[in-house]
Short mmCIF file of C-alpha atoms in Angstrom, two decimals:
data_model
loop_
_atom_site.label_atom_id
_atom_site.label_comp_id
_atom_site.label_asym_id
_atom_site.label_seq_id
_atom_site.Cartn_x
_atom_site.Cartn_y
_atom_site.Cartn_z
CA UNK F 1 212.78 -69.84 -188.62
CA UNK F 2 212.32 -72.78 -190.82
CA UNK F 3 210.38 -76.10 -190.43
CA UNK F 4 213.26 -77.89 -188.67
CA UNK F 5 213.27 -75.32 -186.29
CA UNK F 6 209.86 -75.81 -185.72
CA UNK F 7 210.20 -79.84 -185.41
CA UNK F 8 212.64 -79.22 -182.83
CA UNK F 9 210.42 -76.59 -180.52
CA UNK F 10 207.66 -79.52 -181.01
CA UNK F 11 209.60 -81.98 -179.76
CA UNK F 12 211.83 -79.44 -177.26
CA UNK F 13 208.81 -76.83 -176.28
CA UNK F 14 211.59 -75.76 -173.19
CA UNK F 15 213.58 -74.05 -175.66
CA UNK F 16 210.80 -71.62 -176.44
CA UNK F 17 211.85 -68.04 -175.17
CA UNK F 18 212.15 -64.48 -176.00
CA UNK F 19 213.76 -64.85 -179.86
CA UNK F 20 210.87 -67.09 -180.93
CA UNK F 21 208.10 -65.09 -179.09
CA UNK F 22 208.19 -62.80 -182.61
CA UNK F 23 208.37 -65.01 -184.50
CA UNK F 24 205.26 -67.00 -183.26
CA UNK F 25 203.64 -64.06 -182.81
CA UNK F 26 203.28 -63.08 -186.36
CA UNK F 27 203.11 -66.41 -187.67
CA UNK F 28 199.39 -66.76 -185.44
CA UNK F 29 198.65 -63.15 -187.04
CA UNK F 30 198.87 -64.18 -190.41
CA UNK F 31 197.84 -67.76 -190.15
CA UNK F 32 194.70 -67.55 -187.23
CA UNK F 33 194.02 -71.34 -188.19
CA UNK F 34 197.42 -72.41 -187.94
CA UNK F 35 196.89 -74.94 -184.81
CA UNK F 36 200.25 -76.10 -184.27
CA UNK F 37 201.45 -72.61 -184.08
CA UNK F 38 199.09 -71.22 -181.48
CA UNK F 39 199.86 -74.58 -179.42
CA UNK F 40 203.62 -73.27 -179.51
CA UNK F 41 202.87 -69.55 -179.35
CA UNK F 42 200.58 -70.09 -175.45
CA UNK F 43 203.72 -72.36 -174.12
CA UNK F 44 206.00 -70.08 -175.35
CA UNK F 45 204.01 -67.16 -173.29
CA UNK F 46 203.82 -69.51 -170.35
CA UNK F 47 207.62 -70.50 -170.52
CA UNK F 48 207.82 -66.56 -170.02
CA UNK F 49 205.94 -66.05 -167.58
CA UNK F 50 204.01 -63.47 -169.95
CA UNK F 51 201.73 -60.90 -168.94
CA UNK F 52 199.24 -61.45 -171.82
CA UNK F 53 198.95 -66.02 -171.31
CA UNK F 54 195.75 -66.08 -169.91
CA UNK F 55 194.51 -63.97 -172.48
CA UNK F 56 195.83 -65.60 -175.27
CA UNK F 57 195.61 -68.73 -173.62
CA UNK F 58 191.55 -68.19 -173.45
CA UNK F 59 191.42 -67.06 -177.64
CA UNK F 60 193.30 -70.56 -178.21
CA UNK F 61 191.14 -72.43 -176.35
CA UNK F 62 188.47 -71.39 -178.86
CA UNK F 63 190.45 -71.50 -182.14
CA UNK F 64 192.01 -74.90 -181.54
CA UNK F 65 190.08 -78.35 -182.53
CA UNK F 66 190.96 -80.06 -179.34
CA UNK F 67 191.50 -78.50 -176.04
CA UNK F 68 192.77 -81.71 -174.40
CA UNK F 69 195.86 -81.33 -176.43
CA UNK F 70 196.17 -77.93 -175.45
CA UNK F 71 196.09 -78.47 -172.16
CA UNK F 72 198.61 -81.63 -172.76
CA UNK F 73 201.28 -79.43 -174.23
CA UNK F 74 200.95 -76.89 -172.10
CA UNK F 75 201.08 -79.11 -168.44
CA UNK F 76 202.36 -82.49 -170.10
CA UNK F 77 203.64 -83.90 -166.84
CA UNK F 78 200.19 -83.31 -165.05
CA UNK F 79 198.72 -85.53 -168.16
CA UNK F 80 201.20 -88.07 -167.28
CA UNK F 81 200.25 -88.16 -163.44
CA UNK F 82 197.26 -88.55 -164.54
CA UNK F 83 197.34 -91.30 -166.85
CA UNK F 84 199.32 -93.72 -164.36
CA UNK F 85 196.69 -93.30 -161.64
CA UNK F 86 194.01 -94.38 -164.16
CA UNK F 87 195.85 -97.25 -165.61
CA UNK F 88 198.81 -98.06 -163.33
CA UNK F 89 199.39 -101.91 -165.30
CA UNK F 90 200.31 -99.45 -168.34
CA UNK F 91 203.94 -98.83 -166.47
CA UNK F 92 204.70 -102.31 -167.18
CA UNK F 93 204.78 -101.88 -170.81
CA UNK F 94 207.54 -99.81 -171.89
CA UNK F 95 205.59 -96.57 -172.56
CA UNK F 96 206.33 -94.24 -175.47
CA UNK F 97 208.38 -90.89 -174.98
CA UNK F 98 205.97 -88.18 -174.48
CA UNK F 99 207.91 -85.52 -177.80
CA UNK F 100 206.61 -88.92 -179.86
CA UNK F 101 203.27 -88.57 -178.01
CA UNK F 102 202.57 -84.90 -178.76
CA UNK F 103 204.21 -85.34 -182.25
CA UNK F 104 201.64 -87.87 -183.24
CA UNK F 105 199.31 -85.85 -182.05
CA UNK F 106 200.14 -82.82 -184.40
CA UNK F 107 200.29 -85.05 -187.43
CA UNK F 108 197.15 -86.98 -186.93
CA UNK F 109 194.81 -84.57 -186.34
CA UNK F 110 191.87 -86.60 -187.12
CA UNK F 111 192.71 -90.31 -186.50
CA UNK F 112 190.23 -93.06 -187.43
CA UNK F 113 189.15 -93.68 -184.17
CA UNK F 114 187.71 -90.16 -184.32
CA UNK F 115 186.68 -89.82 -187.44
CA UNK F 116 182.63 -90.03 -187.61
CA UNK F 117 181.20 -93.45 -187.88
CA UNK F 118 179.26 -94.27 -191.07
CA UNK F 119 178.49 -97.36 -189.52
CA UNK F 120 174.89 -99.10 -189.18
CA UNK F 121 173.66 -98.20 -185.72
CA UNK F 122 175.20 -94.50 -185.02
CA UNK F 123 172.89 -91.80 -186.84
CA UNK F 124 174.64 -89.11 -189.16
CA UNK F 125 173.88 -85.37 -188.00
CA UNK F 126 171.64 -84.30 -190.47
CA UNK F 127 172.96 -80.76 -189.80
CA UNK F 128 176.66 -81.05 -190.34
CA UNK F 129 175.82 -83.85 -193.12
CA UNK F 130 172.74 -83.54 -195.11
CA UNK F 131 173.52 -85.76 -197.78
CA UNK F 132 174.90 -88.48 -195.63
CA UNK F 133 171.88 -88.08 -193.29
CA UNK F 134 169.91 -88.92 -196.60
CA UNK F 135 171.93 -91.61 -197.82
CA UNK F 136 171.93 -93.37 -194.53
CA UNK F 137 168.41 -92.65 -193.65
CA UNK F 138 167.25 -94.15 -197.77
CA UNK F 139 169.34 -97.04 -196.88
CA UNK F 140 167.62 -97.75 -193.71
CA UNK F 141 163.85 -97.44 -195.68
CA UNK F 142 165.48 -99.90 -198.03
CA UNK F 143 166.53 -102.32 -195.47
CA UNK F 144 162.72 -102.02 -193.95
CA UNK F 145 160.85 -102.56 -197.32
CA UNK F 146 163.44 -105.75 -198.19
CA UNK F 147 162.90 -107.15 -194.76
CA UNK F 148 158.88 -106.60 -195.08
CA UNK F 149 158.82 -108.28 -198.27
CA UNK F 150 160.91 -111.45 -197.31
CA UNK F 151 157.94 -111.74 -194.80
CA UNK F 152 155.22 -111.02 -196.62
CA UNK F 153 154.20 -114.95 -198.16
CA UNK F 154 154.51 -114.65 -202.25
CA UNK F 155 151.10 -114.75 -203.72
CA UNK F 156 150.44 -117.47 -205.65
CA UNK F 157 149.95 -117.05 -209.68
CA UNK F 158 146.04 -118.24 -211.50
CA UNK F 159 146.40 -121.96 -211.66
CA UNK F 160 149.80 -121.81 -209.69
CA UNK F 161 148.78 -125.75 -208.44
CA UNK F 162 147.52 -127.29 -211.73
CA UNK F 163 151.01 -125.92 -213.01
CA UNK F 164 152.57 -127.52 -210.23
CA UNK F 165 150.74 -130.70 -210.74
CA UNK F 166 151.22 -131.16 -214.22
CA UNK F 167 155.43 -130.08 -213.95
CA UNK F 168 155.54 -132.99 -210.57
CA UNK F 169 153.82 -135.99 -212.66
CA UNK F 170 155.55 -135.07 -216.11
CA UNK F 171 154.21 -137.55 -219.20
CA UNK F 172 151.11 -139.07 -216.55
CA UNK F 173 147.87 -136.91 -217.66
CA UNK F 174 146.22 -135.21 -215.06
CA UNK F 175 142.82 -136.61 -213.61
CA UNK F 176 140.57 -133.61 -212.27
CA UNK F 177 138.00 -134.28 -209.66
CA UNK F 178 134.03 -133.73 -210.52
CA UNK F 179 134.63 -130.95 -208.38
CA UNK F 180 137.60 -129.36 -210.49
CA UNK F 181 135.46 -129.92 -213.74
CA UNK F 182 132.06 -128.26 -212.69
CA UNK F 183 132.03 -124.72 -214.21
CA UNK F 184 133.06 -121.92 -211.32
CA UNK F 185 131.12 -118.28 -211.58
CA UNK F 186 134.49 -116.68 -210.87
CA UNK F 187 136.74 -119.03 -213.73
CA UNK F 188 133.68 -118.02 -216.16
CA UNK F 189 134.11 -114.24 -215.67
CA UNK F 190 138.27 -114.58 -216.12
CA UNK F 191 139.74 -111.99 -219.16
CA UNK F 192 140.51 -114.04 -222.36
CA UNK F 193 144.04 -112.21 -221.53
CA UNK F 194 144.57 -114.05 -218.17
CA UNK F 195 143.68 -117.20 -220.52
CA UNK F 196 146.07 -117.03 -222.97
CA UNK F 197 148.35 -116.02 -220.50
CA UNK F 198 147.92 -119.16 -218.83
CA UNK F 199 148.15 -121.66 -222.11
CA UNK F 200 151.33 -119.70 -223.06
CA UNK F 201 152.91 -120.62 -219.23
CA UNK F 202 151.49 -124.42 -220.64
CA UNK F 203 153.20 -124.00 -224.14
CA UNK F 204 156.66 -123.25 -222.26
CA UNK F 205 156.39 -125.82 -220.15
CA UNK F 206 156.05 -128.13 -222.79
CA UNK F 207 159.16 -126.65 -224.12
CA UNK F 208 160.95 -127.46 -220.96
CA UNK F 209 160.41 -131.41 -221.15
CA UNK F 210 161.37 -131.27 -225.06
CA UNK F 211 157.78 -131.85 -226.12
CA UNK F 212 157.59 -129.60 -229.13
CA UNK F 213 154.76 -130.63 -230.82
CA UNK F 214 152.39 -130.38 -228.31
CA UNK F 215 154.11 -126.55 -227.96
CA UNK F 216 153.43 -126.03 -231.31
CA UNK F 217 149.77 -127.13 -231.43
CA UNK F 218 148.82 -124.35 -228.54
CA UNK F 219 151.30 -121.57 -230.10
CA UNK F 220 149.24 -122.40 -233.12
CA UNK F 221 146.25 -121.75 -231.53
CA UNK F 222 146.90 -118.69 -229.10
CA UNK F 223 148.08 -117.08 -233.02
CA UNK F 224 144.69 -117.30 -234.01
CA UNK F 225 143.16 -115.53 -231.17
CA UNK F 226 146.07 -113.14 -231.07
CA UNK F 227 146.52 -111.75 -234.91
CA UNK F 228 148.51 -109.01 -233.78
CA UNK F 229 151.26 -111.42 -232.53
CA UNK F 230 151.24 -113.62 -235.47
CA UNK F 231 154.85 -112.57 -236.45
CA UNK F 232 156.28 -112.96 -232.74
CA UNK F 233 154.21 -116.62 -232.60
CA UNK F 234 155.39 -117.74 -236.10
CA UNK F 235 159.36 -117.30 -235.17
CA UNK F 236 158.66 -119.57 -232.16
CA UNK F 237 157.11 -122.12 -234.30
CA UNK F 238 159.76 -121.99 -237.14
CA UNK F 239 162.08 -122.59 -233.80
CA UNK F 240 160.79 -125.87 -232.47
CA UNK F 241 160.47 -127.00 -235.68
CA UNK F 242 164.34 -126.62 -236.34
CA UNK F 243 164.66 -128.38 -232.88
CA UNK F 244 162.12 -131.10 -233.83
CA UNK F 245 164.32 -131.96 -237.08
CA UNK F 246 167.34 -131.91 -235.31
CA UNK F 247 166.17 -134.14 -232.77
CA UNK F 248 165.09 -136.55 -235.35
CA UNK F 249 168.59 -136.32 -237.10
CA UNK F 250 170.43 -137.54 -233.73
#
């Protein structure tokens, strides 16, 4: 029995009798997995009337992925019946053959529509898959943090509005209160590094609206305080004053 043969007792499971009993026989021995054979192997026992269906029809009910098809391809036109009293508009359409039907069936054993869902809302078994169960449960902690951050407000950096002030009014010097200009306990007690960090954020600002000079004067100065840097400070200064000459050149 070739494969042809075997297309044509899918699509013709009537013709099953007595000469390909055998031969389904052995082919379920030797291949226990072999779904489409044990499908042909029970209606080939219940074309016959056979003695040993109900047993063999009870061991394929337990081997087989899907019992629905089983049952299908074993009482087909009780399937039918069934399906026009659910939907009976469906009889307007011209309806596919049922061989096609059971064919399909066969070759699309796992169609997308069964396939699990990796999609956001339906949780992965963490016992049939582990790794997906992680991957979709690190995604979700992801999600949370990013969503917690976005509503967390951003705090604001050590003179974040005397930054702001001096960027808004551009050229116009900036005129601090008597309030602003009385000594604070908590300004006094500041790091030197939070300092420097802050004329640095001054020096590129000054960058920004193409006044070098004034750059220059406070990378000059934070060098002095910061010997270890004087190599990294003296390449930015050699810098603006390329740019300084080459603005003068325009």
């Amino acid at each position: 029995m070739d494969n042809m043969t075997i297309w044509d007792y899918i699509r013709h499971p009537e013709k099953l009798d007595a000469a390909s009993l055998e031969y389904l026989e052995g082919l379920v021995a030797r291949y226990p997995f072999f779904a489409v054979a044990e499908f042909l192997y029970v209606r080939n026992l219940k074309n016959l009337h056979h003695r040993s269906f109900e047993a063999s029809l009870s061991r394929a009910a337990l081997n087989v992925p899907c019992r629905d098809r089983l049952f299908a391809f074993l009482e087909p036109d009780a399937c039918v019946l069934k399906h026009e009293q659910r939907s009976p508009v469906a009889a307007v359409t011209e309806p596919a053959s049922r061989a096609d039907n059971l064919i399909d069936s066969f070759l699309n054993v796992s169609t997308p529509a069964e396939r699990p869902s990796r999609s956001r809302g339906r949780m992965v078994d963490a016992r049939t898959d582990y790794i997906g169960y992680l991957l979709q449960t690190e995604g979700e902690q992801l999600e949370e943090n990013a969503s917690a951050d976005a509503s967390e407000p951003v705090p604001r950096l050590n003179h974040q509005d005397l930054i702001d002030d001096f960027i808004g009014q551009g050229d116009k010097r900036i005129v601090l209160s008597q309030e602003e200009t009385q000594p604070h306990p908590e300004i006094e007690e500041q790091s030197n590094g939070e300092s420097d960090c802050f004329t640095e954020t001054l020096a590129k600002i000054y960058i920004k609206q193409g006044r070098y000079e004034k750059a220059i004067e406070i990378i000059r100065k934070l060098s002095l305080k910061n010997p270890k840097k004087n190599r990294y400070f003296a390449d930015q200064i050699r810098f603006l004053e390329k740019l300084i000459i080459n603005n003068k050149n325009k």
